[in-house]
Structure formats: structure tokens, C-alpha cells
Coordinates of C-alpha atoms in Angstrom, one line a residue:
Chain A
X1296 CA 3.0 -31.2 -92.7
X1297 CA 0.4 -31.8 -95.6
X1298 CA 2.8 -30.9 -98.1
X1299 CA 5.2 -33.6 -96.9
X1300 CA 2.3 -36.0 -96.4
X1301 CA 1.3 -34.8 -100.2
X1302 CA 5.3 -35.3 -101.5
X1303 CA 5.5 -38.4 -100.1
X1304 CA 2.3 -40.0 -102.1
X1305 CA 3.7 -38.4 -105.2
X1306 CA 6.7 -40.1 -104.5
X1307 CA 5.3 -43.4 -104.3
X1308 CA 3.3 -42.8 -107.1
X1309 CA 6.2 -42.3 -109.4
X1310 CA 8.4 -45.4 -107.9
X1311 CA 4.9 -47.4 -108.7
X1312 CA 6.2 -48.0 -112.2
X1313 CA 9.2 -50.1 -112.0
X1314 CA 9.7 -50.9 -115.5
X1315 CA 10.9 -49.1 -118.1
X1316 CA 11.9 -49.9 -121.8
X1317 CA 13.2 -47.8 -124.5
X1318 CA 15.0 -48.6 -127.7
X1319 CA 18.0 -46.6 -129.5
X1320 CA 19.2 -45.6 -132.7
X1321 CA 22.5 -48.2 -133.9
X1322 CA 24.1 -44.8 -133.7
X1323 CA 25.8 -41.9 -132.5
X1324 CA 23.2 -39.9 -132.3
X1325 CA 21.2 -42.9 -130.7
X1326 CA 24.1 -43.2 -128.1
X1327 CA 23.3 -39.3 -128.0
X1328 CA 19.6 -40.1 -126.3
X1329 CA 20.7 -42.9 -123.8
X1330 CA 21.2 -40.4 -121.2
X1331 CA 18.1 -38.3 -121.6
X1332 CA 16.1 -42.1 -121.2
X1333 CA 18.3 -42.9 -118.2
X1334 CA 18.0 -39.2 -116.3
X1335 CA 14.1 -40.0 -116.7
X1336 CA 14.6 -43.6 -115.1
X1337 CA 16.5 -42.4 -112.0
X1338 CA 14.5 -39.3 -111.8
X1339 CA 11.5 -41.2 -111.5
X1340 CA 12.4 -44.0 -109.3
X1341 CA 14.6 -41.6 -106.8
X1342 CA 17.7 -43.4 -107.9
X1343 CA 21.3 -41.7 -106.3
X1344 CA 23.2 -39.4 -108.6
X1345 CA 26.2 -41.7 -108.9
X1346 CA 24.1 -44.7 -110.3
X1347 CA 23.1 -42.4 -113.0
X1348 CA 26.5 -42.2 -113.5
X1349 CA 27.5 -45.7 -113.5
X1350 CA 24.5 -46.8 -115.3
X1351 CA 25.0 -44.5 -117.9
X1352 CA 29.1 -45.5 -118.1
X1353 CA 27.9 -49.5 -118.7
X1354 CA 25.2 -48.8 -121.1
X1355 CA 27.4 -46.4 -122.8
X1356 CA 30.2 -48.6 -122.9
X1357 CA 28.3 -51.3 -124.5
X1358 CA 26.0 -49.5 -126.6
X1359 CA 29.3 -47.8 -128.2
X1360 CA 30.9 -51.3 -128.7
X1361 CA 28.1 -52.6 -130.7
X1362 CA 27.7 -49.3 -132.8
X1363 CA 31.4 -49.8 -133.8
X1364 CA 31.4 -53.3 -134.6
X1365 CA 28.4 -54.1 -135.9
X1366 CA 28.7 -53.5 -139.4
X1367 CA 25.5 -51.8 -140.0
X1368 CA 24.6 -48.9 -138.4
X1369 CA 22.2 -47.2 -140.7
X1370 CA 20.2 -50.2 -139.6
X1371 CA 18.7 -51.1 -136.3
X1372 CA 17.7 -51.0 -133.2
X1373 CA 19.6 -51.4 -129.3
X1374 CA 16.6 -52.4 -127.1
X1375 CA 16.8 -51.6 -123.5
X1376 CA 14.9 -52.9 -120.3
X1377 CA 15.4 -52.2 -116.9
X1378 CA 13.3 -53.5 -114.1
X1379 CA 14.2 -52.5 -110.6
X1380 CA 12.7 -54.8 -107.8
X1381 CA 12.0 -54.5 -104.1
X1382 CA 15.4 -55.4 -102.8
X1383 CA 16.9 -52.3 -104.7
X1384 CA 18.3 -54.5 -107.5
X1385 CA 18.0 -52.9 -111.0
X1386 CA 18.2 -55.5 -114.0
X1387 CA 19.3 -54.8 -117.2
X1388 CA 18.7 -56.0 -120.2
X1389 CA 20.2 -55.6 -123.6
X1390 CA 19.2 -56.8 -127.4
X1391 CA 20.3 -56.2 -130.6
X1392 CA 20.2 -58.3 -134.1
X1393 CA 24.1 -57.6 -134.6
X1394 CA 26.3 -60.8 -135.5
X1395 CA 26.7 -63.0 -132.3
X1396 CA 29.1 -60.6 -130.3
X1397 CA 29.6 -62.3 -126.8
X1398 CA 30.9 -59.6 -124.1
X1399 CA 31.3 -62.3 -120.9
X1400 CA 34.5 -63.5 -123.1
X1401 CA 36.6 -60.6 -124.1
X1402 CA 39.6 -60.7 -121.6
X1403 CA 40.1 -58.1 -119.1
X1404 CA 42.5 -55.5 -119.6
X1405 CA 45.7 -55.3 -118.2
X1406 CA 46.1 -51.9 -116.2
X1407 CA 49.3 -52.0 -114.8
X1408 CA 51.3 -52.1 -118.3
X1409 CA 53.3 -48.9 -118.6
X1410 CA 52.1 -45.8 -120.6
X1411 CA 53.7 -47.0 -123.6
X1412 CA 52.1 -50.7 -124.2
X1413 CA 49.0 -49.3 -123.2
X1414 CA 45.7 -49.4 -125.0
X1415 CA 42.0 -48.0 -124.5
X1416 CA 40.8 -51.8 -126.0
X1417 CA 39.0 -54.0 -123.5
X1418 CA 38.4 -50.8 -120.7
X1419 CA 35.2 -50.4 -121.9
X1420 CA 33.8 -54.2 -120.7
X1421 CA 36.3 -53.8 -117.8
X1422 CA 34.2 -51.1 -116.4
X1423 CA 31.2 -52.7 -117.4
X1424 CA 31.9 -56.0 -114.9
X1425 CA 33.2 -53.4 -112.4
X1426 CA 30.0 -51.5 -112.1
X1427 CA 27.5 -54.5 -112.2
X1428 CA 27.1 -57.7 -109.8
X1429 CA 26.1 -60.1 -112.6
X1430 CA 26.9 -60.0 -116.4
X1431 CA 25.4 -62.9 -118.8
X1432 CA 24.8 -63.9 -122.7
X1433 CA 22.9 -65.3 -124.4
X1434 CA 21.7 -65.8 -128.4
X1435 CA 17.9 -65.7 -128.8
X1436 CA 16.3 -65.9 -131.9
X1437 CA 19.1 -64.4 -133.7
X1438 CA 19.8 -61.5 -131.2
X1439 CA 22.7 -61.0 -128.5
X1440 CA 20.6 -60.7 -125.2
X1441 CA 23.0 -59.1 -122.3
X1442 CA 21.8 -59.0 -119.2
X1443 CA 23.0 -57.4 -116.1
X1444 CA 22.0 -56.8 -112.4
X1445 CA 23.0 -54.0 -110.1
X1446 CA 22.5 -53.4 -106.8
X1447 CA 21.7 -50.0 -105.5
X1448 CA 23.8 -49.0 -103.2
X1449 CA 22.9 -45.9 -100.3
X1450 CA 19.1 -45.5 -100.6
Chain B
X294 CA 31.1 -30.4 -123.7
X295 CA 33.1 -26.9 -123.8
X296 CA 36.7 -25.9 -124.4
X297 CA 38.7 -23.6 -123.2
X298 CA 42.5 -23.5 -123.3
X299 CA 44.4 -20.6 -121.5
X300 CA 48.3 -20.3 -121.6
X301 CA 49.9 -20.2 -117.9
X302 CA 53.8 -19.9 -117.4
X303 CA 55.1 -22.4 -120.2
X304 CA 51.6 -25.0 -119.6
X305 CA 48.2 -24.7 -122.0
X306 CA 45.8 -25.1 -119.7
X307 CA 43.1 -27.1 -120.7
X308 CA 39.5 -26.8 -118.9
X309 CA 36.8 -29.4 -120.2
X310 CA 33.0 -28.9 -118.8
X311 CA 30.5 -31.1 -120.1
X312 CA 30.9 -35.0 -120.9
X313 CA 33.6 -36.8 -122.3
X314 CA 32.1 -39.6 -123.9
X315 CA 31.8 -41.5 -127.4
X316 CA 29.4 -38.1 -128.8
X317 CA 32.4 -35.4 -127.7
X318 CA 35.7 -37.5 -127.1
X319 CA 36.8 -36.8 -130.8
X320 CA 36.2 -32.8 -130.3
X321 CA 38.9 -32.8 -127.6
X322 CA 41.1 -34.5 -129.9
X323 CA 40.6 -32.1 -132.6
X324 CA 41.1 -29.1 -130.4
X325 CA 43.8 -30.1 -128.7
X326 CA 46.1 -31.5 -131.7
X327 CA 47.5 -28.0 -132.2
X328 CA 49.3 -28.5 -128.9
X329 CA 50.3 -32.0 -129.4
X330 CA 51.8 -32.2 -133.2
X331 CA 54.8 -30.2 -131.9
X332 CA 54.2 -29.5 -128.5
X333 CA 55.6 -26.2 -126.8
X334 CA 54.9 -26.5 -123.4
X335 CA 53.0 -29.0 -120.9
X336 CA 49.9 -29.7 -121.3
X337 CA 47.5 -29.4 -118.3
X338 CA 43.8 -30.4 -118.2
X339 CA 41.3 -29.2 -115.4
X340 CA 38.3 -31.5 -115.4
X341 CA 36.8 -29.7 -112.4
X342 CA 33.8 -29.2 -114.5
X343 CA 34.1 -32.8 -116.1
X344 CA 30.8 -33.8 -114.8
X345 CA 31.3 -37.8 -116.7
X346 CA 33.7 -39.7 -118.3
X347 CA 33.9 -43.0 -120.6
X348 CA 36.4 -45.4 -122.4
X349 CA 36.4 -43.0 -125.3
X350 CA 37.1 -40.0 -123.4
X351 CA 40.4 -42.4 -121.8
X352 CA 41.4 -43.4 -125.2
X353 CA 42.3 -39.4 -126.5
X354 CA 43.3 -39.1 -123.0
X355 CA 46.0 -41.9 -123.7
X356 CA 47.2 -41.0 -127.3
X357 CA 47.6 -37.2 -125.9
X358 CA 49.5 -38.3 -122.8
X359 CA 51.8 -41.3 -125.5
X360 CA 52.8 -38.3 -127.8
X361 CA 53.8 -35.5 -125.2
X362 CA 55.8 -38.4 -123.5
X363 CA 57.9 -38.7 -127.2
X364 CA 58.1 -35.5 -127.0
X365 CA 59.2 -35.1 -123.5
X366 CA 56.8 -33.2 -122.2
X367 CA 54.3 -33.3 -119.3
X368 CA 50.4 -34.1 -119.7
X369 CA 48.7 -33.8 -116.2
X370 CA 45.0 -33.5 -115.0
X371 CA 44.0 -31.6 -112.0
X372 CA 40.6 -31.2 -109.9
X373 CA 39.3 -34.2 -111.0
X374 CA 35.8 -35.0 -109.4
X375 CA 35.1 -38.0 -107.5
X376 CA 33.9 -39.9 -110.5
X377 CA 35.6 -39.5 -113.0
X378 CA 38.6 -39.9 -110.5
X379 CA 37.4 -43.3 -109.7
X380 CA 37.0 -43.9 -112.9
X381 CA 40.5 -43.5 -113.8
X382 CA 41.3 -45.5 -110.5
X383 CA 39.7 -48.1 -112.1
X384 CA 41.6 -48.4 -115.4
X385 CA 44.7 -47.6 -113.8
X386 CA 44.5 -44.6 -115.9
X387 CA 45.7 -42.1 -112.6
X388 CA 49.1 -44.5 -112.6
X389 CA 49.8 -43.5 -116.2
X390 CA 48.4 -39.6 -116.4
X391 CA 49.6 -37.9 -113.4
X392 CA 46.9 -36.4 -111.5
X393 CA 46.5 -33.3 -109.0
X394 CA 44.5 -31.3 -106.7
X395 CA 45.0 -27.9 -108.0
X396 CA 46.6 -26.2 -111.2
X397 CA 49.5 -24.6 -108.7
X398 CA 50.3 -28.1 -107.8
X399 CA 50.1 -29.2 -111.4
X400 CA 52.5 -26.4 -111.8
X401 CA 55.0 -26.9 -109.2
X402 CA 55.6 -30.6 -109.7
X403 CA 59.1 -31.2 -110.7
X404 CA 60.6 -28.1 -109.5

């Protein structure tokens, strides 16, 4: 019984810090140490397995975009934030001094072509919107700033 | 991410473990090229040890699954896990690459 008593105030303990920021290489092997940051996120504030999993898809997806296309990568910096609040929402937020790259306008995909008209373009984003409730832009002081919100879902 | 490919009957089966992501998504391609660039038999992939998959991962998926169709033969996946299976639900990705519960199913189809 104390050991449950003890696991529990450990456990609160470690969802006490609901904050956690972390910056990236602009990349490959940057994109390399998203996950190990992420795993220690979840880990730490008893997140389920499969958000891991969808967390790590979006910021993948985006992070990779923005390695590819913006022009410099020997240079720079992805900044990440996420907060997670009372109500089990997790905010996430994105910067980067890339050129203005806008992701709230690239067009969604369209999955039902056949085999041969389709391409990999666009998925990326599309599972980006799928696996967050809120996606928005902006340019701040010469920086894309994405942000996104997720609610957790089962705990 | 690890690689193994085993012939069965007139298929190279293909088992993935690991991630396929932006990091590993070009190994697959490399290894697998040797059965693409004049392809003997089908090609089946078991991702029952595929643990995560991105858009990266879908785009070698895609070129693999365009040239066996020129070539007219068959690229399936089996034992896909929940997620990644979703995720391929998602992109509409499972309408275009056929996928399976089990390799003998993978094997069976069409005959």
C-alpha cells in the first residue's frame, strides 16, 4: 500500500512540469533527436503510447518539410514548445527563421486518385490536420510560428 | 530500422522492424531496388515489426508499388499494426497497396 501511496506522489511529481521546450538541428540528424525529446515528454507527463505516435508523425512531418525546403540547412534552429494544460490539451508550438513558409494553405491531397496519378506531395500536412484539433500561422519577427493543439484522448 | 528479405514460392518477402521515417525511408529504397529494376517475382512486405511510419516511408512505398505495377507484378503488405494501418487509412494508401493479415493470405490472393 505505501509503495502505491509512494508511486503515486512520484507521479505527480513528474506531471508537475507541464512545459517543455527543446530546439533541433535544421537537419537530418536533428529530425534524428525529435523522438528521443518527445519519448521524454510523454514519459514524463504519463502520456498514451499512441500520442507518442501521432505527436511524433506531425512534428516529423513538419520538421522534414522545412528541412527540405528551406534552403539552408547547415544553418539553424527548429524550436519546439509544448505545454499541456489541465483539460488534457497539449499545445504545440513551432519556430523557425526559414523564408515565410505558410502550412494552413497548402491544399489537401487528393487520396482517392488511382495508383498511377498518385503522389506522396501534400500527405505529409494532411496528416498533420488529421492528428491535431487546431492548426494556425503566423510571421513574427521574421520567423514562421505554427501552432497546434491536441487533445488527449483515453487518459 | 532492419532488413531482411527471404524468397518464398515466387514472392521476396520483405520484413521491416524499426521506423520508417525521413532518417531510414531512403535505406528501404536502396535495398529493395534490386527487386524492383527488373522484378522477378511479387514483392511482399511484413511490417509486423513496423513499430511507426511517416510520409517518407509512403513515398518509397508508392514508387515501389508504381514500378511493379509497369511491370505487372504484385506489391502487397501484410501484418500491418494498428498504426501504421491507420495511417495508411488515412492517405488512402491501403486502397492503392493491397494489404493483408498474414503472408499465407498475401500468398494466396489471386489464385
Amino acid at each position: 500500500m505505501t509503495k502505491n501511496k509512494n508511486y503515486k506522489s512520484d507521479d505527480r511529481n513528474l506531471d508537475w512540469n507541464r512545459t517543455m521546450e527543446f530546439k533541433i538541428a535544421n537537419s537530418s540528424r536533428g529530425l534524428g533527436k525529435l523522438r528521443e525529446f518527445l519519448e521524454r515528454a510523454t514519459y514524463s507527463w504519463n502520456l498514451p503510447a499512441k500520442t507518442l505516435l501521432e505527436l511524433n508523425l506531425v512534428l516529423e512531418e513538419l520538421c522534414a518539410n522545412h528541412v527540405e525546403h528551406s534552403g539552408a540547412p547547415e544553418a539553424g534552429y527548429i524550436e519546439i514548445a509544448l505545454a499541456l494544460d489541465d483539460e488534457k490539451c497539449l499545445t504545440v508550438t513551432l519556430k523557425d527563421s526559414g523564408p515565410p513558409f505558410n502550412p494552413v494553405e497548402v491544399p489537401p491531397p487528393d487520396i482517392t486518385l488511382p495508383i498511377e496519378q498518385r503522389s506522396a506531395g501534400g500527405l505529409g500536412l494532411h496528416f498533420v490536420r488529421h492528428y491535431t484539433d487546431s492548426l494556425t500561422y503566423s510571421r513574427d519577427n521574421n520567423k514562421n510560428v505554427v501552432t497546434m493543439t491536441k487533445r488527449i484522448k483515453g487518459k | 530500422m532492419d532488413i531482411s528479405v527471404i524468397k518464398k514460392e515466387s514472392s521476396n518477402v520483405v520484413t521491416i522492424t524499426g521506423r520508417l521515417d525521413s532518417i531510414t525511408s531512403s535505406v528501404l529504397e536502396e535495398r529493395v531496388s534490386q527487386y524492383t529494376t527488373s522484378p522477378e517475382g511479387d514483392i511482399i512486405m511484413d511490417f509486423s515489426g513496423l513499430e511507426y511510419i511517416s510520409s517518407a516511408g509512403l513515398r518509397v512505398l508508392l514508387n515501389i508499388s508504381k514500378v511493379m505495377q509497369k511491370h505487372a507484378c504484385n506489391f502487397s503488405i501484410c501484418n500491418a499494426q494498428d498504426h501504421v494501418r491507420e495511417v495508411f487509412e488515412i492517405s488512402g494508401f491501403d486502397m492503392i497497396i493491397p494489404m493483408y493479415n498474414s503472408i499465407e493470405e498475401c500468398c494466396s490472393r489471386g489464385k
